[in-house]
Coordinates of C-alpha atoms in Angstrom, one line a residue:
X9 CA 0.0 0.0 0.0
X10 CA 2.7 2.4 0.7
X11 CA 4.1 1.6 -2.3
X12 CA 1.6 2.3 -4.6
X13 CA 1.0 5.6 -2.7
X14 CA 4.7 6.8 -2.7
X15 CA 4.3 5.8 -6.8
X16 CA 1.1 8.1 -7.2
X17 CA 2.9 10.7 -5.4
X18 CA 5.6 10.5 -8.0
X19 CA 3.3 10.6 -10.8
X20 CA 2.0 13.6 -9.8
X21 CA 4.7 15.9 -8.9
X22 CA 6.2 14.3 -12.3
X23 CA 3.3 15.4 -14.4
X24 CA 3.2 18.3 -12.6
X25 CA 6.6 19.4 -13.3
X26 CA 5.8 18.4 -17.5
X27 CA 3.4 20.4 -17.2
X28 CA 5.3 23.0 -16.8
X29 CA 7.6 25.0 -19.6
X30 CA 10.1 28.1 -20.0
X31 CA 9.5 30.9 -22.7
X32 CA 12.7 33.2 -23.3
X33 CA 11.8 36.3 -25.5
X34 CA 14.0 37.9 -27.1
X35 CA 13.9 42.0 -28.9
X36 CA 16.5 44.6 -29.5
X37 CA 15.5 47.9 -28.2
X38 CA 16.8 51.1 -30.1
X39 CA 19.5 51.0 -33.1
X40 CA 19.3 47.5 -33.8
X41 CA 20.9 44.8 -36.0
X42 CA 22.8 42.6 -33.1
X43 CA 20.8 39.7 -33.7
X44 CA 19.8 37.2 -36.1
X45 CA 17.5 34.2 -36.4
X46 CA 18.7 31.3 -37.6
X47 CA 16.4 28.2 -39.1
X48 CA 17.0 25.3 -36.0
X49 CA 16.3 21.7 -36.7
X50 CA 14.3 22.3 -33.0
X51 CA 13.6 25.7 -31.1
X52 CA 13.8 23.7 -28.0
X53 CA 17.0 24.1 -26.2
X54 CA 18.2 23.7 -22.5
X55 CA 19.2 26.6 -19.6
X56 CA 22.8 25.7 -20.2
X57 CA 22.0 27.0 -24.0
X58 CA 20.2 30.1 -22.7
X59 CA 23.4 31.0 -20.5
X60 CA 25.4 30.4 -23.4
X61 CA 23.3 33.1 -25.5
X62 CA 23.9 35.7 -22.6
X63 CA 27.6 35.4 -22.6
X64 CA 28.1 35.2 -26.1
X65 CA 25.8 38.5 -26.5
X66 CA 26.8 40.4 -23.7
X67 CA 30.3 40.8 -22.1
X68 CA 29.6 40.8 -18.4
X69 CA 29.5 37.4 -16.4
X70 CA 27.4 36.7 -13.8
X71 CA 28.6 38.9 -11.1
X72 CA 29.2 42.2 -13.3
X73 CA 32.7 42.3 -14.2
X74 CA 33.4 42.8 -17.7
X75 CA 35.3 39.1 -19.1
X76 CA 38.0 39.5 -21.4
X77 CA 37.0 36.9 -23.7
X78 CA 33.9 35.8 -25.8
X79 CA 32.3 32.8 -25.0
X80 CA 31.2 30.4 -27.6
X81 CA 27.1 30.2 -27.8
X82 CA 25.7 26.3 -28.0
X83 CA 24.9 25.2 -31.8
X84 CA 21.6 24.9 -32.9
X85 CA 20.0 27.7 -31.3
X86 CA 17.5 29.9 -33.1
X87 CA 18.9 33.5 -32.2
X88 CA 22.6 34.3 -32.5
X89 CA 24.8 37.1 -31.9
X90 CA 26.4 39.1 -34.3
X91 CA 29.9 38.8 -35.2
X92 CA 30.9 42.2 -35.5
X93 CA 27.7 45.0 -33.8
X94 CA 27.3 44.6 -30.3
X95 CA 25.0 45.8 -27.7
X96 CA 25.9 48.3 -25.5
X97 CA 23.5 46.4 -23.0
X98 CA 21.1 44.3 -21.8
X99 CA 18.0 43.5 -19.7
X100 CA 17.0 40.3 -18.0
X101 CA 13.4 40.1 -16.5
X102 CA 12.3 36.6 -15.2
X103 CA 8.4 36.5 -14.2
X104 CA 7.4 33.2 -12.2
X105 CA 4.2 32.5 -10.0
X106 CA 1.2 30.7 -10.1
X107 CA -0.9 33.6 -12.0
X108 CA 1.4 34.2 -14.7
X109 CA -1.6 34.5 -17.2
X110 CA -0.9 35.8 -20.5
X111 CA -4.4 37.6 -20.7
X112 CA -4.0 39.7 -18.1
X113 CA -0.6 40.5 -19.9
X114 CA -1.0 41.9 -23.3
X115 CA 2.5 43.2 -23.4
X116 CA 4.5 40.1 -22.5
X117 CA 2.1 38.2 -24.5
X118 CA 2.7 39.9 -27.6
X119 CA 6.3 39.3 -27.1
X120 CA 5.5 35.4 -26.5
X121 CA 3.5 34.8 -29.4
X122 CA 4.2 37.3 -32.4
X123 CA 7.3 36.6 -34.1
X124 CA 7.1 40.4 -35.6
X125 CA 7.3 41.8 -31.7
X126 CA 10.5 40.3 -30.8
X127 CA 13.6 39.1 -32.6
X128 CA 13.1 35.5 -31.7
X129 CA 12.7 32.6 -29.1
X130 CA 13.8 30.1 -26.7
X131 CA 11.7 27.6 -25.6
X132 CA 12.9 25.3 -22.2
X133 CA 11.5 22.1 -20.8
X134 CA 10.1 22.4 -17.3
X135 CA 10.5 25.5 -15.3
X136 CA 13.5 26.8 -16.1
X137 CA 13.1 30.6 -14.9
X138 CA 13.9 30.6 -11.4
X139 CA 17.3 28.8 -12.6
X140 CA 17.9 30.9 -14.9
X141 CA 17.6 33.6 -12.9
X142 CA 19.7 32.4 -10.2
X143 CA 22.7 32.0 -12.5
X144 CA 22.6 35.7 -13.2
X145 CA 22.2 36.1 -9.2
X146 CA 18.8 38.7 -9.8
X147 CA 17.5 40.1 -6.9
X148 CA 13.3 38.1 -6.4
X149 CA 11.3 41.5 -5.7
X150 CA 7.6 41.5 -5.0
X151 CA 5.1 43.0 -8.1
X152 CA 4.9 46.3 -5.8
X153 CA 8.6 46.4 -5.3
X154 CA 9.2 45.5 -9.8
X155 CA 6.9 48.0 -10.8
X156 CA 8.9 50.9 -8.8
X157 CA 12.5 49.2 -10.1
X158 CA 12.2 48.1 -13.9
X159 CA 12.1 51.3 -14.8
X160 CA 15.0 52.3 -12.7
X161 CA 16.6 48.8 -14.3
X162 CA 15.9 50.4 -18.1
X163 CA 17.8 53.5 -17.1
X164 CA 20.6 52.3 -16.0
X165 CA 20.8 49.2 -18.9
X166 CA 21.3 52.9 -21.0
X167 CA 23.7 54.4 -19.2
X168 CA 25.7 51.9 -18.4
X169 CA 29.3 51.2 -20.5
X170 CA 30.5 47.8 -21.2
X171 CA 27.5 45.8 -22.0
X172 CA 26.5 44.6 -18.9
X173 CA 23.4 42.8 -17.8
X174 CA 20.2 44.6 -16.2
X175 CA 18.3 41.3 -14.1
X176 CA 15.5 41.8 -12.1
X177 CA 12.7 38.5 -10.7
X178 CA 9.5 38.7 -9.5
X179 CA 6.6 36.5 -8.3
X180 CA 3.3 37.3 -9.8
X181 CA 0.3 36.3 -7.3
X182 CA -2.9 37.2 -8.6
X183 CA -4.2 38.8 -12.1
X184 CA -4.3 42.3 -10.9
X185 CA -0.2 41.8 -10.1
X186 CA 0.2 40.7 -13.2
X187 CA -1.4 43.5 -15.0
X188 CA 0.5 45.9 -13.0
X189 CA 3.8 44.4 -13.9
X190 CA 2.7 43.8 -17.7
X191 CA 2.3 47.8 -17.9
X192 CA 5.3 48.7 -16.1
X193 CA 6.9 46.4 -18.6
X194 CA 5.7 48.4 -21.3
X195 CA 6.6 51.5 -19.9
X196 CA 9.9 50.6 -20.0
X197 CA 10.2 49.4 -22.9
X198 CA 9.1 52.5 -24.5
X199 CA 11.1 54.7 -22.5
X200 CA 14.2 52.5 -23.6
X201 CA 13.4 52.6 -27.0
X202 CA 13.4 56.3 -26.8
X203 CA 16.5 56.7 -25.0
X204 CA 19.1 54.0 -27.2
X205 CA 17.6 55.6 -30.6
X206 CA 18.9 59.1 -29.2
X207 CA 21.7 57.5 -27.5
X208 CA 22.7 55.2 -31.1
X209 CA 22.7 52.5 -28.4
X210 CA 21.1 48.8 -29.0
X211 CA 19.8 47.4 -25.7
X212 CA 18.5 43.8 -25.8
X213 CA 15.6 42.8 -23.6
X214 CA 15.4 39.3 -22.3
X215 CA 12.2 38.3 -20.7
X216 CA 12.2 34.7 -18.9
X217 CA 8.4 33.4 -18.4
X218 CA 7.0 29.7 -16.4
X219 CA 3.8 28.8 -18.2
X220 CA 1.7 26.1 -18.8
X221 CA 2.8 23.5 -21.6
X222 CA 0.1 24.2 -23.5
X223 CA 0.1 27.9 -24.0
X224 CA 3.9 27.1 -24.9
X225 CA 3.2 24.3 -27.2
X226 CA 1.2 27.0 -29.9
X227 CA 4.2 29.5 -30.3
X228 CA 6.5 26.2 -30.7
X229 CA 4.5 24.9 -33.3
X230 CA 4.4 28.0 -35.2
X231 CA 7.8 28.6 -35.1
X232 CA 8.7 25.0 -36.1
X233 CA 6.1 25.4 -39.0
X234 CA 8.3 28.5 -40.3
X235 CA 11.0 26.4 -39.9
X236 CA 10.0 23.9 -42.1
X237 CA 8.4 26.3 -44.9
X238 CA 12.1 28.0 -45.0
X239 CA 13.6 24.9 -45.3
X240 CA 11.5 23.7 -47.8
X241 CA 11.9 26.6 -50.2
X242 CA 15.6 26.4 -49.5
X243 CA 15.4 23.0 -50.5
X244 CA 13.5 23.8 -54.0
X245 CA 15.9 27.2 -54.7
X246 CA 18.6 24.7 -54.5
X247 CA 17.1 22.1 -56.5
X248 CA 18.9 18.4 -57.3
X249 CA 16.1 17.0 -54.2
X250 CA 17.0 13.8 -54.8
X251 CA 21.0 14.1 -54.5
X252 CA 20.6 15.7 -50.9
X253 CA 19.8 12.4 -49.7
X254 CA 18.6 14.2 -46.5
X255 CA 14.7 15.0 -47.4
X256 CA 12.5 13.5 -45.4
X257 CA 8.5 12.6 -46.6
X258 CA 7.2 16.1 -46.7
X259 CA 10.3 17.9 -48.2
X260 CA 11.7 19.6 -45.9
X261 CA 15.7 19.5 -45.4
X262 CA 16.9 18.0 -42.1
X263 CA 20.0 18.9 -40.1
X264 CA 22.4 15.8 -39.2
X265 CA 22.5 15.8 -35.7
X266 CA 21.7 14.1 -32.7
X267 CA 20.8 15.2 -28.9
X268 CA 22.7 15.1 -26.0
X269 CA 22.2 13.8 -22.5
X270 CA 21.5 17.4 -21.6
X271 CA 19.3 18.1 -24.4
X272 CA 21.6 19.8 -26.0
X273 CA 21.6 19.7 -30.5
X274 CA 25.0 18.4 -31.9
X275 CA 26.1 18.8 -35.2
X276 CA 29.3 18.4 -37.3
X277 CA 28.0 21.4 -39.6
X278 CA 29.5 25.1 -38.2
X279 CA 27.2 27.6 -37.0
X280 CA 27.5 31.0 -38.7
X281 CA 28.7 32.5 -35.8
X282 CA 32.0 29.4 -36.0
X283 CA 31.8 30.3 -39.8
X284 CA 31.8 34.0 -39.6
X285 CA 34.9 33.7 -36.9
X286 CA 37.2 31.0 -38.7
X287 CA 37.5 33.8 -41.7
X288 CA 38.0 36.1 -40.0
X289 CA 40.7 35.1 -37.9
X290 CA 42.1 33.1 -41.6
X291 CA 42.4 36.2 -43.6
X292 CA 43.5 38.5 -41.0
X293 CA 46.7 35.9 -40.3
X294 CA 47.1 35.2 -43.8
X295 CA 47.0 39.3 -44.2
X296 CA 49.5 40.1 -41.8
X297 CA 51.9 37.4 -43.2
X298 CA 51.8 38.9 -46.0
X299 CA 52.3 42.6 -44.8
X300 CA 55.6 41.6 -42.8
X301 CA 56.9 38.9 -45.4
X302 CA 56.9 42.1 -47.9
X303 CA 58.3 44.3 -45.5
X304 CA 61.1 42.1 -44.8
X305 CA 61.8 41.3 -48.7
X306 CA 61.8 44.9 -49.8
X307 CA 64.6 45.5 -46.8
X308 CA 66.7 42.8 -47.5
X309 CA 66.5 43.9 -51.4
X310 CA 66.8 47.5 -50.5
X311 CA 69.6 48.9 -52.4
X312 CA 72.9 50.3 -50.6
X313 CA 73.9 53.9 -50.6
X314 CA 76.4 56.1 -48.8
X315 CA 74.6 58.6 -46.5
X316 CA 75.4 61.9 -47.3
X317 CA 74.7 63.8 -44.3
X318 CA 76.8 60.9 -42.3
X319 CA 79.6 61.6 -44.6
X320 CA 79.4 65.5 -44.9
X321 CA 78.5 65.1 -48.9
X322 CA 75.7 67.6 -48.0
X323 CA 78.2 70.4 -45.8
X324 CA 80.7 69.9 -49.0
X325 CA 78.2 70.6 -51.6
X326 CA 77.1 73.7 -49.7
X327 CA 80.4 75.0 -49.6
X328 CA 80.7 74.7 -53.4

């Protein structure tokens, strides 16, 4: 008897915790252009993959300080950094609690659900937030206490330098919490927009959200959709289908790949980001040998000549 008990009691936290599933939203507020979407062969990824994103995007680890090297981001993830514009900042807002409802939220939920709203994506098993949040060691405020501070959080992601990371959690209790924090959302997102476009600045929000499996399930099957329909035409501009040898039944090209014990993709094809860096580390080496194999040529090859102000030629032909 206890058995069985102890077993239902693990069936229910376990469906309980499926139930369960992480949204990360991403958009660039103000200039623009420091992110791209890439075409995943799934837009699920893990929290290790989300940390990876951060630290390849921003330049400040978890406790602030500026690191002096760039972190490679997983592969397989369907928003990358670009190679060359960075952000001059960032802002990390993780919303958990039990009355987390989307409705009540029109702001967060248009950044959810419509892929023209934000730049892209991350979707996480299970709830993820909290963790997420704790790698970045945010401060967990009450609604009252976020709606006087993300504001605060979007002036400061402004005028900071060294593109650091804004993070701010809070617990959402009831529906009228969650409309308060929905709107302060969008009032700071508006007065950050405002603020980088007259700055020149690019500051890219981040916002972490627990929900329910199923409201997560209809932005994930969207976005997979798209991903099929580009891969598909890709496919067809191509053409020669039949020498890919990697179509599946309805057309659409598949990635080689496989996932790991930690849910992580893994490919042997480069990510843009690995392609984009291998050339340009190439031709700047290949560059420079270059530059200093003709410098040293056209020394050794340089012809010999007396100097005439070492010799006095100069003093002698002013005397003449």
């Amino acid at each position: 008897m206890k058995s069985i008990l102890s077993l239902s009691i693990t069936a229910a936290l376990y469906a309980a915790h499926s139930a369960q599933a992480t949204t990360v939203a991403i958009k660039e507020l103000g200039q623009g252009g420091v992110l791209h979407k890439t075409s995943p062969a799934s837009p699920t990824t893990s929290a290790g993959g989300v940390m990876s994103f951060w630290k390849s995007t921003h330049d400040a680890d978890d406790n602030g300080v500026t690191r002096e090297y760039r972190t490679v981001q997983y592969p397989g993830m369907s928003v990358v950094p670009d190679l060359f514009s960075r952000p001059d900042g960032g802002i990390v807002l993780g919303l958990t609690g039990p009355e987390v409802d989307l409705a009540s939220m029109p702001t967060v939920a248009s950044l959810l659900e419509q892929d023209d709203i934000a730049n892209g994506h991350f979707y996480l098993v299970g709830n993820q937030g909290r963790k997420l949040m704790r790698h970045l060691n945010a401060p967990h405020v009450t609604s009252g206490e976020f709606v006087q501070l993300v504001e605060s959080k979007g002036k400061e992601a402004v005028a900071k330098e060294g593109n650091k990371l804004e993070v701010l959690s809070v617990h959402v209790e009831d529906t009228q919490e969650a409309a308060a924090v929905d709107e302060s959302i969008r009032r700071m997102i508006q007065s950050v927009q405002e603020e980088a476009k007259k700055a020149g600045s690019t500051i890219v929000l981040h916002v972490v959200v627990d929900q329910e499996e199923e409201e997560v399930s209809r932005g994930r099957r969207r976005l997979v959709a798209v991903d099929k329909e580009s891969r598909r035409q890709l496919a067809e501009n191509q053409g020669n289908n039949r020498n890919q040898g990697q179509q599946n039944d309805e057309g659409t090209y598949q990635i080689p790949g496989y996932y790991d014990d930690n849910n992580n993709f893994v490919t042997p094809f480069r990510t843009i980001f690995q392609i984009q860096y291998y050339n340009v580390v190439q031709w700047t080496a290949l560059g420079l040998f270059t530059i200093l194999f003709a410098a040293n040529y056209m020394t050794m090859n340089m012809p010999l000549m007396p100097d005439t102000l070492l010799f006095g030629e100069s003093a002698k032909m002013v005397a003449e």
